[in-house]
Amino acid sequence: MAEHHIKTPVSDEVIEKLHAGDQLFITGSLYTGRDSAHKKLIDLVEKGEKLPIDIKGQFIYYVGPTPARPGKSIGSAGPTTSYRMDSFAPTLYKLGLKGTIGKGSRNKEVKDSLQKYKGVYLAAVGGAGALISKSIEKAEVIAYPELGPEAVRKVEVKEFPCIVINDMYGGDLYEEGKKSYQK
Amino acid sequence: MKTINLSEVRDRVKDIVQKANFELQDDVMKVIEEMEKKEESPAGKAVFEQIKQNAQIAKDEKLGLCQDTGLAVFFVELGEDVRFHRDDGLESLRDAITQGTREGYEEGYLRKSVVADPIRRKNTGDNTPAYIHWELDKGDHFKVQFVAKGGGAENMSQVRMFAPAAGKEGIEDFVVEVIDTGGSNPCPPTIVGVGLGGNFEYSALLAKKALLRKPLGSHNPDPFYADMEKRLLERINNLGIGPQGMGGRITSLAVHIEAFPCHIASMPAAVNVQCHSHRVLSFEL
């Protein structure tokens, strides 16, 4: 299992190097979004309107952070469960999104779209939101402030740690990992 | 007869909702450390290490252990000889617990994770209502137990109404199936609360009560259920799901079962799944 340090936005060449099980450290900006924000984004796509964020080459981090204490950029900020965004993700990968970051397994449609559009699905450690917040240097709400914790934020991350769960070759760490330790 | 000021209840609630969200309690840390020693997979060991680092940072900086600081769920044990004194504008015990929740989540920079309606989904903005279960008893005992219950693990929970013929085997297969189906979603290593018997709604409540058993990992006093807890934990940990679902020996930290009488026609079973960030705290007045 390899270790990669990457900067966003990324090209297809970067995605091609990533394999299920690889450790990844991301530096640059990420967009955040979860249930309600995804619904709003997909509604715009369906109406043929422009998205409030440019997702080409970018990653969306599925997170709804706790409020930041004074002087801090963000509160606790670990991943939420990804399957709830499964119905929205293929459309976004098709539009040029390169990766999503969450926890928990994805459905077949999402995994297929990773292969079709060259994308990855990454996991951060769920329930480690205080630790993960240390990799986030800046955060600002850039869309849907009315959604509170579910608003879309642009966050600047430095060496943000995650693991490749699904790669563009059909690799799946959850399936492979479970098989190795099943009794 | 004992009289308690409602403002005191509010203040204690405000305190425990924050403390529970910032500090993993000793019994939880102890089980995490014990289970870490049994983990064989490198990815699983790394997850345990991050869980411990996270706990330290959350405690030191008063940050939520998890960003999902949960629905505020309370079990209130109330003796019938306890009376409450209305003060500080608080009108009732429910009012005091609600206000303590509201102030605790605001002052602690905890996330507001409640929407006012399941379909229309507008955030209530203050993490209320509080979800309160009342248990009346004799005497002047008053205890409030709080659990910050995150959505990810709660979503993987299930209730099923079995025919009595399904027996012990049917129940055990069901519990293992729920954990297997949940896979990586509920933030393993999880804690498994099983409620057996009662009726439809009572089984679910028993499952949640089972989660709250202290200390974590202790067994049901009935040897029959204590054996079932041990057997289920072994079967679950043989699934191979592992910490965060990345493969490993430890999928769950503990299985707690609570049982209750039920109808001659029924055998209700509920499984309430809890993530490793097991945030439970109580106070007595």
Tab-separated table of C-alpha atoms in Angstrom:
chain	number	residue	atom	x	y	z
A	1	MET	CA	0.000	0.000	0.000
A	2	ALA	CA	1.445	3.265	-1.152
A	3	GLU	CA	1.430	6.695	0.444
A	4	HIS	CA	0.631	9.760	-1.669
A	5	HIS	CA	0.735	13.473	-0.938
A	6	ILE	CA	-1.498	15.323	-3.380
A	7	LYS	CA	-2.614	18.889	-4.044
A	8	THR	CA	-6.098	19.912	-5.194
A	9	PRO	CA	-7.397	20.398	-7.823
A	10	VAL	CA	-6.216	17.110	-9.323
A	11	SER	CA	-5.911	15.766	-12.851
A	12	ASP	CA	-6.832	12.317	-14.146
A	13	GLU	CA	-3.139	11.370	-13.972
A	14	VAL	CA	-3.208	11.718	-10.178
A	15	ILE	CA	-6.363	9.596	-9.881
A	16	GLU	CA	-4.784	6.889	-12.051
A	17	LYS	CA	-2.013	6.398	-9.452
A	18	LEU	CA	-4.396	5.749	-6.545
A	19	HIS	CA	-5.365	2.249	-5.431
A	20	ALA	CA	-7.715	0.919	-2.769
A	21	GLY	CA	-5.858	0.787	0.551
A	22	ASP	CA	-3.430	3.616	-0.259
A	23	GLN	CA	-2.888	6.288	2.378
A	24	LEU	CA	-3.500	9.769	1.053
A	25	PHE	CA	-2.601	13.204	2.421
A	26	ILE	CA	-4.432	16.089	0.748
A	27	THR	CA	-3.318	19.719	0.706
A	28	GLY	CA	-5.341	22.535	-0.849
A	29	SER	CA	-9.031	23.310	-0.868
A	30	LEU	CA	-11.976	20.943	-0.441
A	31	TYR	CA	-15.672	21.652	-0.615
A	32	THR	CA	-17.946	20.346	2.110
A	33	GLY	CA	-21.503	19.201	1.647
A	34	ARG	CA	-23.950	16.637	2.952
A	35	ASP	CA	-27.610	15.645	2.563
A	36	SER	CA	-29.471	18.943	2.099
A	37	ALA	CA	-26.717	20.713	0.144
A	38	HIS	CA	-26.493	17.791	-2.287
A	39	LYS	CA	-30.215	17.944	-2.884
A	40	LYS	CA	-29.917	21.629	-3.729
A	41	LEU	CA	-26.907	21.100	-6.028
A	42	ILE	CA	-28.606	18.316	-7.954
A	43	ASP	CA	-31.797	20.378	-8.294
A	44	LEU	CA	-29.683	23.057	-10.027
A	45	VAL	CA	-28.094	20.501	-12.359
A	46	GLU	CA	-31.520	19.158	-13.276
A	47	LYS	CA	-32.743	22.661	-14.081
A	48	GLY	CA	-29.628	23.231	-16.189
A	49	GLU	CA	-28.416	26.043	-13.930
A	50	LYS	CA	-24.874	26.879	-12.839
A	51	LEU	CA	-23.573	25.400	-9.558
A	52	PRO	CA	-22.373	27.797	-6.832
A	53	ILE	CA	-19.053	25.897	-6.725
A	54	ASP	CA	-16.671	24.779	-9.463
A	55	ILE	CA	-16.260	21.058	-8.845
A	56	LYS	CA	-13.916	20.273	-11.757
A	57	GLY	CA	-10.894	18.378	-10.437
A	58	GLN	CA	-12.128	18.859	-6.876
A	59	PHE	CA	-13.092	16.768	-3.860
A	60	ILE	CA	-16.258	17.028	-1.773
A	61	TYR	CA	-15.884	16.203	1.908
A	62	TYR	CA	-19.099	14.874	3.471
A	63	VAL	CA	-19.083	16.724	6.778
A	64	GLY	CA	-21.287	18.878	8.974
A	65	PRO	CA	-18.853	20.357	11.514
A	66	THR	CA	-19.545	21.605	15.018
A	67	PRO	CA	-19.433	25.420	15.337
A	68	ALA	CA	-15.934	26.920	15.587
A	69	ARG	CA	-14.855	28.249	18.959
A	70	PRO	CA	-13.691	31.902	18.907
A	71	GLY	CA	-10.341	32.233	17.135
A	72	LYS	CA	-10.643	28.812	15.469
A	73	SER	CA	-11.487	28.149	11.840
A	74	ILE	CA	-13.707	25.128	12.425
A	75	GLY	CA	-14.956	22.817	15.157
A	76	SER	CA	-14.921	19.038	15.221
A	77	ALA	CA	-15.030	17.922	11.587
A	78	GLY	CA	-15.056	14.186	10.899
A	79	PRO	CA	-16.772	12.437	7.991
A	80	THR	CA	-20.455	11.551	7.862
A	81	THR	CA	-21.834	8.319	6.359
A	82	SER	CA	-21.573	8.470	2.579
A	83	TYR	CA	-24.346	6.188	1.303
A	84	ARG	CA	-26.868	8.969	1.863
A	85	MET	CA	-25.170	10.870	-0.984
A	86	ASP	CA	-25.098	7.829	-3.325
A	87	SER	CA	-28.033	9.011	-5.395
A	88	PHE	CA	-26.317	12.371	-6.035
A	89	ALA	CA	-22.662	11.382	-6.487
A	90	PRO	CA	-22.706	9.930	-10.054
A	91	THR	CA	-24.055	13.213	-11.480
A	92	LEU	CA	-21.262	15.161	-9.805
A	93	TYR	CA	-18.529	12.754	-10.929
A	94	LYS	CA	-19.905	13.119	-14.460
A	95	LEU	CA	-19.500	16.902	-14.144
A	96	GLY	CA	-15.805	16.508	-13.314
A	97	LEU	CA	-15.693	15.929	-9.558
A	98	LYS	CA	-12.650	13.735	-8.867
A	99	GLY	CA	-13.299	12.504	-5.385
A	100	THR	CA	-15.598	12.289	-2.406
A	101	ILE	CA	-14.520	11.823	1.218
A	102	GLY	CA	-16.725	10.222	3.850
A	103	LYS	CA	-17.083	6.913	5.641
A	104	GLY	CA	-18.964	3.732	4.867
A	105	SER	CA	-19.601	1.853	1.654
A	106	ARG	CA	-20.968	3.178	-1.658
A	107	ASN	CA	-23.467	1.559	-3.989
A	108	LYS	CA	-22.752	0.038	-7.392
A	109	GLU	CA	-23.741	3.175	-9.307
A	110	VAL	CA	-21.162	5.257	-7.455
A	111	LYS	CA	-18.434	2.631	-7.899
A	112	ASP	CA	-19.275	2.361	-11.608
A	113	SER	CA	-19.033	6.109	-12.039
A	114	LEU	CA	-15.545	6.088	-10.481
A	115	GLN	CA	-14.452	3.773	-13.288
A	116	LYS	CA	-16.364	5.626	-15.973
A	117	TYR	CA	-15.281	9.178	-15.103
A	118	LYS	CA	-11.952	8.439	-13.361
A	119	GLY	CA	-12.674	9.201	-9.735
A	120	VAL	CA	-11.949	7.937	-6.241
A	121	TYR	CA	-13.861	7.486	-3.002
A	122	LEU	CA	-11.876	8.155	0.155
A	123	ALA	CA	-12.554	7.603	3.853
A	124	ALA	CA	-11.437	9.637	6.829
A	125	VAL	CA	-11.725	8.109	10.309
A	126	GLY	CA	-15.285	8.479	11.559
A	127	GLY	CA	-15.556	9.663	15.138
A	128	ALA	CA	-12.162	11.368	15.044
A	129	GLY	CA	-13.521	14.844	14.292
A	130	ALA	CA	-11.378	16.647	16.865
A	131	LEU	CA	-8.183	15.083	15.487
A	132	ILE	CA	-9.177	15.718	11.855
A	133	SER	CA	-9.898	19.398	12.594
A	134	LYS	CA	-6.140	19.824	13.109
A	135	SER	CA	-5.632	19.356	9.342
A	136	ILE	CA	-8.108	22.127	8.485
A	137	GLU	CA	-6.557	25.588	8.382
A	138	LYS	CA	-9.394	27.719	7.042
A	139	ALA	CA	-13.098	27.365	6.457
A	140	GLU	CA	-15.688	29.677	4.975
A	141	VAL	CA	-19.325	29.176	4.129
A	142	ILE	CA	-19.733	29.762	0.386
A	143	ALA	CA	-23.255	28.527	-0.299
A	144	TYR	CA	-26.533	27.781	1.469
A	145	PRO	CA	-25.742	29.438	4.851
A	146	GLU	CA	-29.365	28.816	5.828
A	147	LEU	CA	-28.537	25.115	6.149
A	148	GLY	CA	-26.434	25.761	9.272
A	149	PRO	CA	-24.187	22.739	9.856
A	150	GLU	CA	-25.148	21.492	6.380
A	151	ALA	CA	-24.011	24.651	4.538
A	152	VAL	CA	-21.406	24.292	1.765
A	153	ARG	CA	-17.994	25.374	2.989
A	154	LYS	CA	-14.678	25.806	1.235
A	155	VAL	CA	-11.984	24.492	3.555
A	156	GLU	CA	-8.220	24.783	3.226
A	157	VAL	CA	-6.564	21.600	4.358
A	158	LYS	CA	-2.962	20.648	4.977
A	159	GLU	CA	-1.884	16.997	4.833
A	160	PHE	CA	-5.474	15.932	5.441
A	161	PRO	CA	-5.279	12.154	6.097
A	162	CYS	CA	-7.551	9.703	4.318
A	163	ILE	CA	-7.552	6.231	2.839
A	164	VAL	CA	-8.541	5.160	-0.664
A	165	ILE	CA	-11.606	2.904	-0.334
A	166	ASN	CA	-12.680	2.690	-3.993
A	167	ASP	CA	-10.339	3.366	-6.891
A	168	MET	CA	-11.038	3.756	-10.625
A	169	TYR	CA	-10.058	0.142	-11.258
A	170	GLY	CA	-12.862	-1.456	-9.211
A	171	GLY	CA	-10.735	-1.965	-6.076
A	172	ASP	CA	-12.696	-1.883	-2.807
A	173	LEU	CA	-10.845	-1.778	0.516
A	174	TYR	CA	-13.961	-2.584	2.578
A	175	GLU	CA	-14.566	-5.806	0.650
A	176	GLU	CA	-10.909	-6.804	0.522
A	177	GLY	CA	-10.290	-5.942	4.189
A	178	LYS	CA	-13.290	-7.888	5.417
A	179	LYS	CA	-12.332	-10.960	3.366
A	180	SER	CA	-8.845	-11.012	4.887
A	181	TYR	CA	-10.096	-11.120	8.484
A	182	GLN	CA	-13.319	-13.133	8.184
A	183	LYS	CA	-13.400	-16.358	10.212
B	1	MET	CA	-40.278	14.142	50.401
B	2	LYS	CA	-37.423	15.855	48.590
B	3	THR	CA	-37.585	19.200	46.770
B	4	ILE	CA	-35.228	20.061	43.916
B	5	ASN	CA	-34.923	23.438	42.199
B	6	LEU	CA	-35.556	23.196	38.460
B	7	SER	CA	-32.641	25.601	37.857
B	8	GLU	CA	-30.330	23.041	39.427
B	9	VAL	CA	-31.570	20.355	37.036
B	10	ARG	CA	-31.053	22.725	34.100
B	11	ASP	CA	-27.507	23.549	35.204
B	12	ARG	CA	-26.541	19.910	35.680
B	13	VAL	CA	-27.978	18.987	32.266
B	14	LYS	CA	-26.083	21.865	30.675
B	15	ASP	CA	-22.919	20.524	32.275
B	16	ILE	CA	-23.279	16.839	31.347
B	17	VAL	CA	-24.256	17.350	27.703
B	18	GLN	CA	-20.984	19.196	27.245
B	19	LYS	CA	-18.788	16.951	29.344
B	20	ALA	CA	-20.144	13.807	27.675
B	21	ASN	CA	-19.347	15.273	24.258
B	22	PHE	CA	-15.793	16.319	25.198
B	23	GLU	CA	-14.579	13.404	27.323
B	24	LEU	CA	-14.746	9.665	26.761
B	25	GLN	CA	-15.506	8.150	30.149
B	26	ASP	CA	-13.053	5.790	31.889
B	27	ASP	CA	-15.079	2.617	31.305
B	28	VAL	CA	-15.189	3.322	27.554
B	29	MET	CA	-11.463	4.098	27.357
B	30	LYS	CA	-10.699	0.913	29.273
B	31	VAL	CA	-12.611	-1.273	26.785
B	32	ILE	CA	-11.042	0.561	23.835
B	33	GLU	CA	-7.564	-0.088	25.247
B	34	GLU	CA	-8.331	-3.755	25.942
B	35	MET	CA	-9.756	-4.364	22.477
B	36	GLU	CA	-6.890	-2.513	20.792
B	37	LYS	CA	-4.536	-5.220	22.111
B	38	LYS	CA	-6.598	-7.876	20.309
B	39	GLU	CA	-6.623	-6.080	16.964
B	40	GLU	CA	-4.333	-7.668	14.384
B	41	SER	CA	-4.849	-5.601	11.245
B	42	PRO	CA	-2.459	-2.658	10.702
B	43	ALA	CA	-5.340	-0.458	9.480
B	44	GLY	CA	-7.399	-1.427	12.525
B	45	LYS	CA	-4.536	-0.650	14.906
B	46	ALA	CA	-4.104	2.743	13.249
B	47	VAL	CA	-7.807	3.467	13.786
B	48	PHE	CA	-7.549	2.617	17.511
B	49	GLU	CA	-4.547	4.930	17.769
B	50	GLN	CA	-6.497	7.765	16.129
B	51	ILE	CA	-9.487	7.180	18.419
B	52	LYS	CA	-7.188	7.637	21.436
B	53	GLN	CA	-5.469	10.729	20.004
B	54	ASN	CA	-8.876	12.177	19.176
B	55	ALA	CA	-10.083	11.634	22.744
B	56	GLN	CA	-7.092	13.505	24.120
B	57	ILE	CA	-7.551	16.490	21.783
B	58	ALA	CA	-11.301	16.666	22.406
B	59	LYS	CA	-10.751	16.682	26.167
B	60	ASP	CA	-7.908	19.218	26.121
B	61	GLU	CA	-9.591	21.642	23.744
B	62	LYS	CA	-13.232	21.063	24.686
B	63	LEU	CA	-14.053	20.023	21.147
B	64	GLY	CA	-16.738	17.524	20.226
B	65	LEU	CA	-15.272	13.999	20.170
B	66	CYS	CA	-17.303	13.689	16.979
B	67	GLN	CA	-18.873	16.446	14.892
B	68	ASP	CA	-22.152	14.574	15.255
B	69	THR	CA	-22.857	15.610	18.829
B	70	GLY	CA	-26.111	13.745	18.566
B	71	LEU	CA	-29.693	13.923	19.547
B	72	ALA	CA	-29.840	14.631	23.288
B	73	VAL	CA	-31.442	11.491	24.729
B	74	PHE	CA	-32.297	11.249	28.433
B	75	PHE	CA	-33.488	8.481	30.725
B	76	VAL	CA	-34.995	9.987	33.847
B	77	GLU	CA	-35.556	7.855	36.958
B	78	LEU	CA	-37.918	9.719	39.211
B	79	GLY	CA	-39.110	8.747	42.669
B	80	GLU	CA	-42.705	9.706	43.411
B	81	ASP	CA	-41.621	11.506	46.597
B	82	VAL	CA	-39.576	14.057	44.665
B	83	ARG	CA	-41.079	17.486	44.080
B	84	PHE	CA	-39.674	20.232	41.893
B	85	HIS	CA	-39.533	23.907	42.775
B	86	ARG	CA	-40.259	26.195	39.816
B	87	ASP	CA	-37.623	28.915	39.592
B	88	ASP	CA	-35.732	30.968	37.013
B	89	GLY	CA	-38.746	30.932	34.691
B	90	LEU	CA	-38.682	27.140	34.402
B	91	GLU	CA	-42.178	25.657	34.489
B	92	SER	CA	-41.574	21.917	34.535
B	93	LEU	CA	-38.959	19.174	34.695
B	94	ARG	CA	-39.237	18.800	30.910
B	95	ASP	CA	-38.656	22.520	30.608
B	96	ALA	CA	-35.514	22.309	32.773
B	97	ILE	CA	-34.026	19.422	30.759
B	98	THR	CA	-34.870	21.131	27.471
B	99	GLN	CA	-33.362	24.427	28.567
B	100	GLY	CA	-30.219	22.692	29.868
B	101	THR	CA	-29.856	20.955	26.510
B	102	ARG	CA	-30.339	24.206	24.604
B	103	GLU	CA	-27.800	26.125	26.703
B	104	GLY	CA	-25.300	23.266	26.844
B	105	TYR	CA	-25.253	22.758	23.072
B	106	GLU	CA	-24.924	26.493	22.477
B	107	GLU	CA	-22.241	27.233	25.067
B	108	GLY	CA	-20.285	24.084	24.234
B	109	TYR	CA	-20.127	24.845	20.501
B	110	LEU	CA	-21.873	21.545	19.874
B	111	ARG	CA	-23.665	20.851	16.605
B	112	LYS	CA	-27.385	21.464	16.252
B	113	SER	CA	-28.502	18.235	14.604
B	114	VAL	CA	-32.294	18.325	14.898
B	115	VAL	CA	-34.753	19.138	12.113
B	116	ALA	CA	-38.264	20.188	13.090
B	117	ASP	CA	-40.031	17.871	10.663
B	118	PRO	CA	-38.901	14.559	9.143
B	119	ILE	CA	-39.943	15.513	5.613
B	120	ARG	CA	-39.660	19.308	5.499
B	121	ARG	CA	-36.347	19.234	7.412
B	122	LYS	CA	-35.756	22.726	8.775
B	123	ASN	CA	-33.155	22.777	11.566
B	124	THR	CA	-34.607	23.750	14.961
B	125	GLY	CA	-31.409	25.671	15.607
B	126	ASP	CA	-30.872	24.698	19.248
B	127	ASN	CA	-30.706	20.890	19.257
B	128	THR	CA	-34.074	20.586	20.947
B	129	PRO	CA	-36.412	18.899	21.570
B	130	ALA	CA	-34.617	16.674	24.031
B	131	TYR	CA	-35.689	13.020	23.761
B	132	ILE	CA	-36.795	12.111	27.274
B	133	HIS	CA	-37.849	8.713	28.629
B	134	TRP	CA	-39.526	8.814	32.037
B	135	GLU	CA	-39.397	6.030	34.585
B	136	LEU	CA	-41.465	6.512	37.712
B	137	ASP	CA	-40.625	4.637	40.869
B	138	LYS	CA	-41.237	4.862	44.597
B	139	GLY	CA	-39.027	6.828	46.961
B	140	ASP	CA	-37.081	10.065	46.511
B	141	HIS	CA	-34.518	8.930	43.974
B	142	PHE	CA	-33.788	11.257	41.026
B	143	LYS	CA	-31.325	10.284	38.314
B	144	VAL	CA	-30.803	11.654	34.817
B	145	GLN	CA	-28.763	9.641	32.321
B	146	PHE	CA	-27.731	11.309	29.058
B	147	VAL	CA	-26.527	9.829	25.798
B	148	ALA	CA	-25.436	11.881	22.788
B	149	LYS	CA	-26.748	9.619	20.049
B	150	GLY	CA	-25.293	10.196	16.598
B	151	GLY	CA	-27.251	9.556	13.425
B	152	GLY	CA	-24.806	7.283	11.599
B	153	ALA	CA	-25.038	4.381	14.030
B	154	GLU	CA	-28.704	4.985	14.849
B	155	ASN	CA	-29.511	4.578	11.127
B	156	MET	CA	-28.096	1.042	11.165
B	157	SER	CA	-30.453	-0.059	13.970
B	158	GLN	CA	-33.424	-2.400	13.390
B	159	VAL	CA	-36.525	-3.861	15.038
B	160	ARG	CA	-37.974	-7.213	13.939
B	161	MET	CA	-41.014	-9.117	15.199
B	162	PHE	CA	-40.109	-12.816	15.371
B	163	ALA	CA	-42.359	-15.806	15.856
B	164	PRO	CA	-41.424	-17.532	19.125
B	165	ALA	CA	-40.327	-20.594	17.103
B	166	ALA	CA	-37.333	-18.613	15.801
B	167	GLY	CA	-35.773	-19.261	19.222
B	168	LYS	CA	-32.355	-18.292	20.480
B	169	GLU	CA	-30.750	-19.105	17.129
B	170	GLY	CA	-33.108	-16.837	15.199
B	171	ILE	CA	-32.361	-13.934	17.521
B	172	GLU	CA	-28.605	-14.448	17.395
B	173	ASP	CA	-28.573	-14.667	13.597
B	174	PHE	CA	-30.580	-11.442	13.449
B	175	VAL	CA	-28.147	-9.515	15.663
B	176	VAL	CA	-25.182	-10.695	13.598
B	177	GLU	CA	-27.049	-9.862	10.372
B	178	VAL	CA	-27.744	-6.295	11.546
B	179	ILE	CA	-24.057	-5.716	12.261
B	180	ASP	CA	-22.958	-7.383	9.024
B	181	THR	CA	-25.412	-5.294	6.986
B	182	GLY	CA	-24.272	-2.090	8.711
B	183	GLY	CA	-20.674	-2.890	7.758
B	184	SER	CA	-18.476	0.195	7.773
B	185	ASN	CA	-21.393	2.662	8.092
B	186	PRO	CA	-21.992	2.967	11.858
B	187	CYS	CA	-18.342	3.793	12.711
B	188	PRO	CA	-17.072	0.458	14.000
B	189	PRO	CA	-15.811	-0.655	16.459
B	190	THR	CA	-19.417	-0.399	17.625
B	191	ILE	CA	-21.387	-1.165	20.757
B	192	VAL	CA	-24.438	-3.361	20.267
B	193	GLY	CA	-27.569	-2.866	22.375
B	194	VAL	CA	-30.105	-5.682	22.072
B	195	GLY	CA	-33.653	-5.447	23.390
B	196	LEU	CA	-35.573	-8.733	23.547
B	197	GLY	CA	-39.234	-9.151	24.384
B	198	GLY	CA	-41.677	-6.504	25.496
B	199	ASN	CA	-43.628	-5.467	22.419
B	200	PHE	CA	-42.894	-3.460	19.268
B	201	GLU	CA	-41.978	-0.141	20.898
B	202	TYR	CA	-40.747	-1.584	24.166
B	203	SER	CA	-38.081	-3.729	22.483
B	204	ALA	CA	-36.524	-0.642	20.891
B	205	LEU	CA	-36.454	1.161	24.234
B	206	LEU	CA	-34.865	-1.894	25.869
B	207	ALA	CA	-32.177	-1.933	23.174
B	208	LYS	CA	-31.297	1.681	23.912
B	209	LYS	CA	-31.310	1.022	27.656
B	210	ALA	CA	-28.997	-1.921	27.046
B	211	LEU	CA	-26.488	0.454	25.426
B	212	LEU	CA	-26.455	2.602	28.550
B	213	ARG	CA	-25.394	-0.231	30.871
B	214	LYS	CA	-22.440	0.707	33.059
B	215	PRO	CA	-19.642	-0.138	33.005
B	216	LEU	CA	-19.349	-0.762	29.265
B	217	GLY	CA	-18.719	-4.458	28.549
B	218	SER	CA	-20.232	-5.726	31.794
B	219	HIS	CA	-22.631	-8.634	31.447
B	220	ASN	CA	-26.321	-9.257	32.040
B	221	PRO	CA	-26.764	-10.718	35.586
B	222	ASP	CA	-28.722	-13.625	34.056
B	223	PRO	CA	-26.065	-16.198	33.013
B	224	PHE	CA	-28.230	-17.235	30.029
B	225	TYR	CA	-28.003	-13.725	28.562
B	226	ALA	CA	-24.428	-13.197	29.718
B	227	ASP	CA	-23.471	-16.273	27.635
B	228	MET	CA	-25.437	-14.947	24.685
B	229	GLU	CA	-23.594	-11.612	24.936
B	230	LYS	CA	-20.217	-13.360	24.883
B	231	ARG	CA	-21.185	-15.638	21.999
B	232	LEU	CA	-22.591	-12.752	19.952
B	233	LEU	CA	-19.503	-10.608	20.474
B	234	GLU	CA	-17.352	-13.461	19.220
B	235	ARG	CA	-19.540	-14.080	16.170
B	236	ILE	CA	-19.636	-10.358	15.340
B	237	ASN	CA	-15.886	-10.040	15.666
B	238	ASN	CA	-15.433	-13.023	13.348
B	239	LEU	CA	-17.184	-11.070	10.575
B	240	GLY	CA	-13.868	-9.383	9.770
B	241	ILE	CA	-15.386	-5.916	9.252
B	242	GLY	CA	-12.904	-4.413	11.698
B	243	PRO	CA	-12.340	-0.842	12.909
B	244	GLN	CA	-13.938	1.583	10.429
B	245	GLY	CA	-14.751	-1.387	8.201
B	246	MET	CA	-11.238	-1.632	6.806
B	247	GLY	CA	-10.814	-5.240	7.872
B	248	GLY	CA	-9.808	-6.515	11.294
B	249	ARG	CA	-10.533	-8.545	14.405
B	250	ILE	CA	-12.569	-5.958	16.320
B	251	THR	CA	-15.901	-4.959	14.792
B	252	SER	CA	-17.688	-4.407	18.106
B	253	LEU	CA	-16.454	-3.491	21.576
B	254	ALA	CA	-19.344	-4.969	23.529
B	255	VAL	CA	-22.791	-6.560	23.263
B	256	HIS	CA	-25.367	-5.725	25.951
B	257	ILE	CA	-28.711	-7.557	26.040
B	258	GLU	CA	-31.809	-6.601	28.037
B	259	ALA	CA	-34.852	-8.900	28.085
B	260	PHE	CA	-38.444	-8.402	29.256
B	261	PRO	CA	-41.684	-10.450	29.405
B	262	CYS	CA	-43.672	-10.519	26.167
B	263	HIS	CA	-46.898	-11.777	24.539
B	264	ILE	CA	-47.417	-15.536	24.042
B	265	ALA	CA	-47.550	-14.917	20.282
B	266	SER	CA	-44.489	-12.672	20.012
B	267	MET	CA	-40.738	-12.486	20.259
B	268	PRO	CA	-39.787	-8.878	19.450
B	269	ALA	CA	-36.105	-8.130	18.933
B	270	ALA	CA	-34.406	-4.762	18.523
B	271	VAL	CA	-30.778	-3.950	17.840
B	272	ASN	CA	-29.606	-0.425	18.607
B	273	VAL	CA	-26.153	0.241	17.191
B	274	GLN	CA	-23.809	2.718	18.835
B	275	CYS	CA	-20.532	4.067	17.456
B	276	HIS	CA	-17.200	3.864	19.316
B	277	SER	CA	-17.725	7.447	20.471
B	278	HIS	CA	-19.966	6.243	23.305
B	279	ARG	CA	-20.959	9.439	25.083
B	280	VAL	CA	-22.987	8.558	28.160
B	281	LEU	CA	-23.054	10.484	31.414
B	282	SER	CA	-25.464	10.777	34.343
B	283	PHE	CA	-26.120	12.748	37.508
B	284	GLU	CA	-28.218	12.244	40.606
B	285	LEU	CA	-29.718	14.869	42.879
